[in-house]
C-alpha positions as a printed Julia matrix, in Angstrom:
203×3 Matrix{Float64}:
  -2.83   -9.21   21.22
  -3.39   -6.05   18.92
  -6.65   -5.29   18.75
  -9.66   -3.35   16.75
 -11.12   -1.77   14.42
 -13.57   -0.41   12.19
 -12.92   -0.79    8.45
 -12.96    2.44    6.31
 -11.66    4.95    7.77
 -11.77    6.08   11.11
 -10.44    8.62   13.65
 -10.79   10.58   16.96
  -9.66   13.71   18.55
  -9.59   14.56   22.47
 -12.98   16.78   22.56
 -12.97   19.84   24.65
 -15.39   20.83   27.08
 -18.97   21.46   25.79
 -18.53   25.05   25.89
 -15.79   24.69   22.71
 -16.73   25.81   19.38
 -16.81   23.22   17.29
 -13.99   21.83   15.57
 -13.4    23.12   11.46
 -12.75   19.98    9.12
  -9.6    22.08    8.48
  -8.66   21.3    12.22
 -10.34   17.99   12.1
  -8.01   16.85    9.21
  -4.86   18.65   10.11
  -2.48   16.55    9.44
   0.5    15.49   11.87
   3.76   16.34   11.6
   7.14   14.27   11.61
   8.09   15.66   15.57
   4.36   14.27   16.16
   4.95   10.59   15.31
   7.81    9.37   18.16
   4.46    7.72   20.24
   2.84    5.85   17.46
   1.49    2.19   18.88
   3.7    -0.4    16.73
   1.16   -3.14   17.06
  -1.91   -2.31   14.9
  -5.07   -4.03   14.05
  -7.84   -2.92   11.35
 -10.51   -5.01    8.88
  -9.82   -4.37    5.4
 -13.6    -5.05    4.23
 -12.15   -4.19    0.18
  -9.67   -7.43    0.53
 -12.41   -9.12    2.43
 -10.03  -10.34    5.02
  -9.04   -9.34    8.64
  -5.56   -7.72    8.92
  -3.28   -6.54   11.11
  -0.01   -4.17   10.68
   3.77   -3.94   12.94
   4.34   -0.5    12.47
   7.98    1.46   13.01
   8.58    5.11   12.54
  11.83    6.19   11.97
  12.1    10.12   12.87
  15.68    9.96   11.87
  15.42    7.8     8.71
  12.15    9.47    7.97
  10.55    6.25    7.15
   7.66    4.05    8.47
   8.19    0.4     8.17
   5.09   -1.98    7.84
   4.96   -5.07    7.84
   1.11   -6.22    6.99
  -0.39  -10.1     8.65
  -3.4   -11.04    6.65
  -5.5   -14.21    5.97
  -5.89  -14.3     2.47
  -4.91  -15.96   -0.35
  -1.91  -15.85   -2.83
  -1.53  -17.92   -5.95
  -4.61  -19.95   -5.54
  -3.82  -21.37   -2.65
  -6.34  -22.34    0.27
  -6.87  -19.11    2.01
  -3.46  -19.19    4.91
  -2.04  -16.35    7.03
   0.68  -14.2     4.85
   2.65  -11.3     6.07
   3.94   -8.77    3.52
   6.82   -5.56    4.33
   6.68   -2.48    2.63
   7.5     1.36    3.47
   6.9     4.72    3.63
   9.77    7.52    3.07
   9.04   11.43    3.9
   7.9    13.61    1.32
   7.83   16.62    3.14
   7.16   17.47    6.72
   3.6    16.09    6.55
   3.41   13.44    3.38
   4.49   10.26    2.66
   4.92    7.88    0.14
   5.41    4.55   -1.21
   5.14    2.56   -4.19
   3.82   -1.14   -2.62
   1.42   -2.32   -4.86
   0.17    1.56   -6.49
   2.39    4.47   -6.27
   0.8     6.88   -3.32
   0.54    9.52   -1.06
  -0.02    9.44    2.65
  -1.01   12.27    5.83
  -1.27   10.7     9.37
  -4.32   12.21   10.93
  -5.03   12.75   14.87
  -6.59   10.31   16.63
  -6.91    8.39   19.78
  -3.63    8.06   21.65
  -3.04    4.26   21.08
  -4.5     4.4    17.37
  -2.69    5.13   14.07
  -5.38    6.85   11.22
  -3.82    7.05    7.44
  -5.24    9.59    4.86
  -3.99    7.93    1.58
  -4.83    8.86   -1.94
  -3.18    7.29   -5.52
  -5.07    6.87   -8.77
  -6.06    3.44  -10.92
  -6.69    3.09  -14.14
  -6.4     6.72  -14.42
  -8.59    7.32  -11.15
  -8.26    8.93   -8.19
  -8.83    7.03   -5.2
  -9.03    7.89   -1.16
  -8.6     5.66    1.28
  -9.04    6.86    5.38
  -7.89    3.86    7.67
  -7.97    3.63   11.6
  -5.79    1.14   12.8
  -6.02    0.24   17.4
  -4.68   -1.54   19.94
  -8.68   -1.66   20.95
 -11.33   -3.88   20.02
 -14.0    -1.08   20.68
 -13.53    2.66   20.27
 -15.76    4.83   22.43
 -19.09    6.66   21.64
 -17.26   10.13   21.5
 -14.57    8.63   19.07
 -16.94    7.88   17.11
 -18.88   10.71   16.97
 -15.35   12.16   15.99
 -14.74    9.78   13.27
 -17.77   10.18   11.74
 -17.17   13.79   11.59
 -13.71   13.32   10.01
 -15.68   10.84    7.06
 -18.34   13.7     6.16
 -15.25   16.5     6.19
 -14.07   14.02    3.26
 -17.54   13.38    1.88
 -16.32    9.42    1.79
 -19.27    6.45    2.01
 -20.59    5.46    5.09
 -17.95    3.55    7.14
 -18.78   -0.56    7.37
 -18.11   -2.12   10.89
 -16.45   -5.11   10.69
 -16.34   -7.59   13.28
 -13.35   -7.21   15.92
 -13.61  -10.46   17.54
 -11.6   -13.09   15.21
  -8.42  -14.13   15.78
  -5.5   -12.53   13.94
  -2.68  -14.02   11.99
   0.71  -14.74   14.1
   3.81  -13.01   13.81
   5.07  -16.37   12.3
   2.85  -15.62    9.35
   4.47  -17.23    6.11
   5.43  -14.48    4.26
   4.65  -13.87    0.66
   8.1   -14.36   -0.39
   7.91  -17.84    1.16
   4.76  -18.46   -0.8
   5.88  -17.39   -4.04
   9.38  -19.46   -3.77
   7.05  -22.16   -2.76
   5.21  -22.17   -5.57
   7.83  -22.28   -8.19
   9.45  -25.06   -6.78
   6.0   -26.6    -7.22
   5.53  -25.79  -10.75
   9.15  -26.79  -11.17
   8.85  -30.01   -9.93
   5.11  -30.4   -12.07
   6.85  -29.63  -15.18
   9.88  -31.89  -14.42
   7.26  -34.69  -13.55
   5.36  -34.15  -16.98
   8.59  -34.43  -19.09
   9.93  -37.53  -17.32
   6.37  -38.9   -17.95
């Protein structure tokens, strides 16, 4: 079972010896390149405290395509329904060497940071309402990160000057892979209001 995370925005870098100079933010936040990505862990897991639900991504990179397909499991709701496990597919194409973008939901950018060998950490930025907005996610395979990736991560948050990060709890249980997905839901609930309306003009 994928496991995790911390909410906002988290990250970690191997740490020398204690001799090292310390890491720059420029080094901190270098972001990785395309030839970097061919080990990225498919099966994520973060809490996405701004939805207010736990959520959990199937990521694949594509070196040749230069794409990253996600598909997102989440237990929310859709359409005023009771709150249900949804999944949701999107993707990322190549900018250049180092960015990405995509248009699912807002139109915006993406860097993939470094981090912990089995953990995937998105720098992502796109404006609302006219405003610019950041968003720093660490996605694991682990249900705890250790006190030095911390550390890290919290170093990586004040080289972006973003809010405190929020810990969410890692222990519930995620949605399945057989998560209905929103297609499903949305089909679902025109044939609904389809049948409603057919009901009221019979009546």
């Amino acid at each position: 079972m994928p496991a995790v995370c911390l909410t906002v925005f988290l990250g970690l870098l191997s740490l020398g010896g204690s001799q090292a100079a310390p890491l720059t933010c420029e080094e901190i936040l270098k972001p990785l390149e395309l030839s970097s990505l061919n080990q990225v862990p498919s099966l994520l897991r973060y809490t996405d405290c701004l939805a207010g639900c736990l959520a959990w991504i199937h990521a694949s990179v594509d070196t040749q395509e230069k794409t990253i397909d996600v598909k997102l499991f989440y237990n929310g709701t859709l359409g005023g329904k009771d709150t249900m496990c949804i999944s949701i597919s999107y993707n990322y194409t190549q900018h250049d060497n180092k960015t990405w973008s995509s248009v699912f939901l807002n139109p915006s950018s993406m860097v993939l940071l470094t981090t912990c060998p089995d953990c995937f950490l998105t720098l992502e930025r796109w404006h609302e309402n006219g405003k610019p907005y950041r968003s720093l996610k660490l996605l694991s395979r682990r249900r705890e990160l250790t006190a030095a990736e911390l550390d890290f991560y919290k170093k990586q948050v004040d080289c972006l000057n973003l809010p405190t990060a929020v810990f969410m709890d890692p222990q519930t249980d995620l949605c399945p892979l057989t998560s209905t997905t929103a297609e499903e839901v949305v089909e679902s609930l025109v044939t609904r209001l389809m049948q409603l309306l057919s009901q009221a003009f019979v009546g």
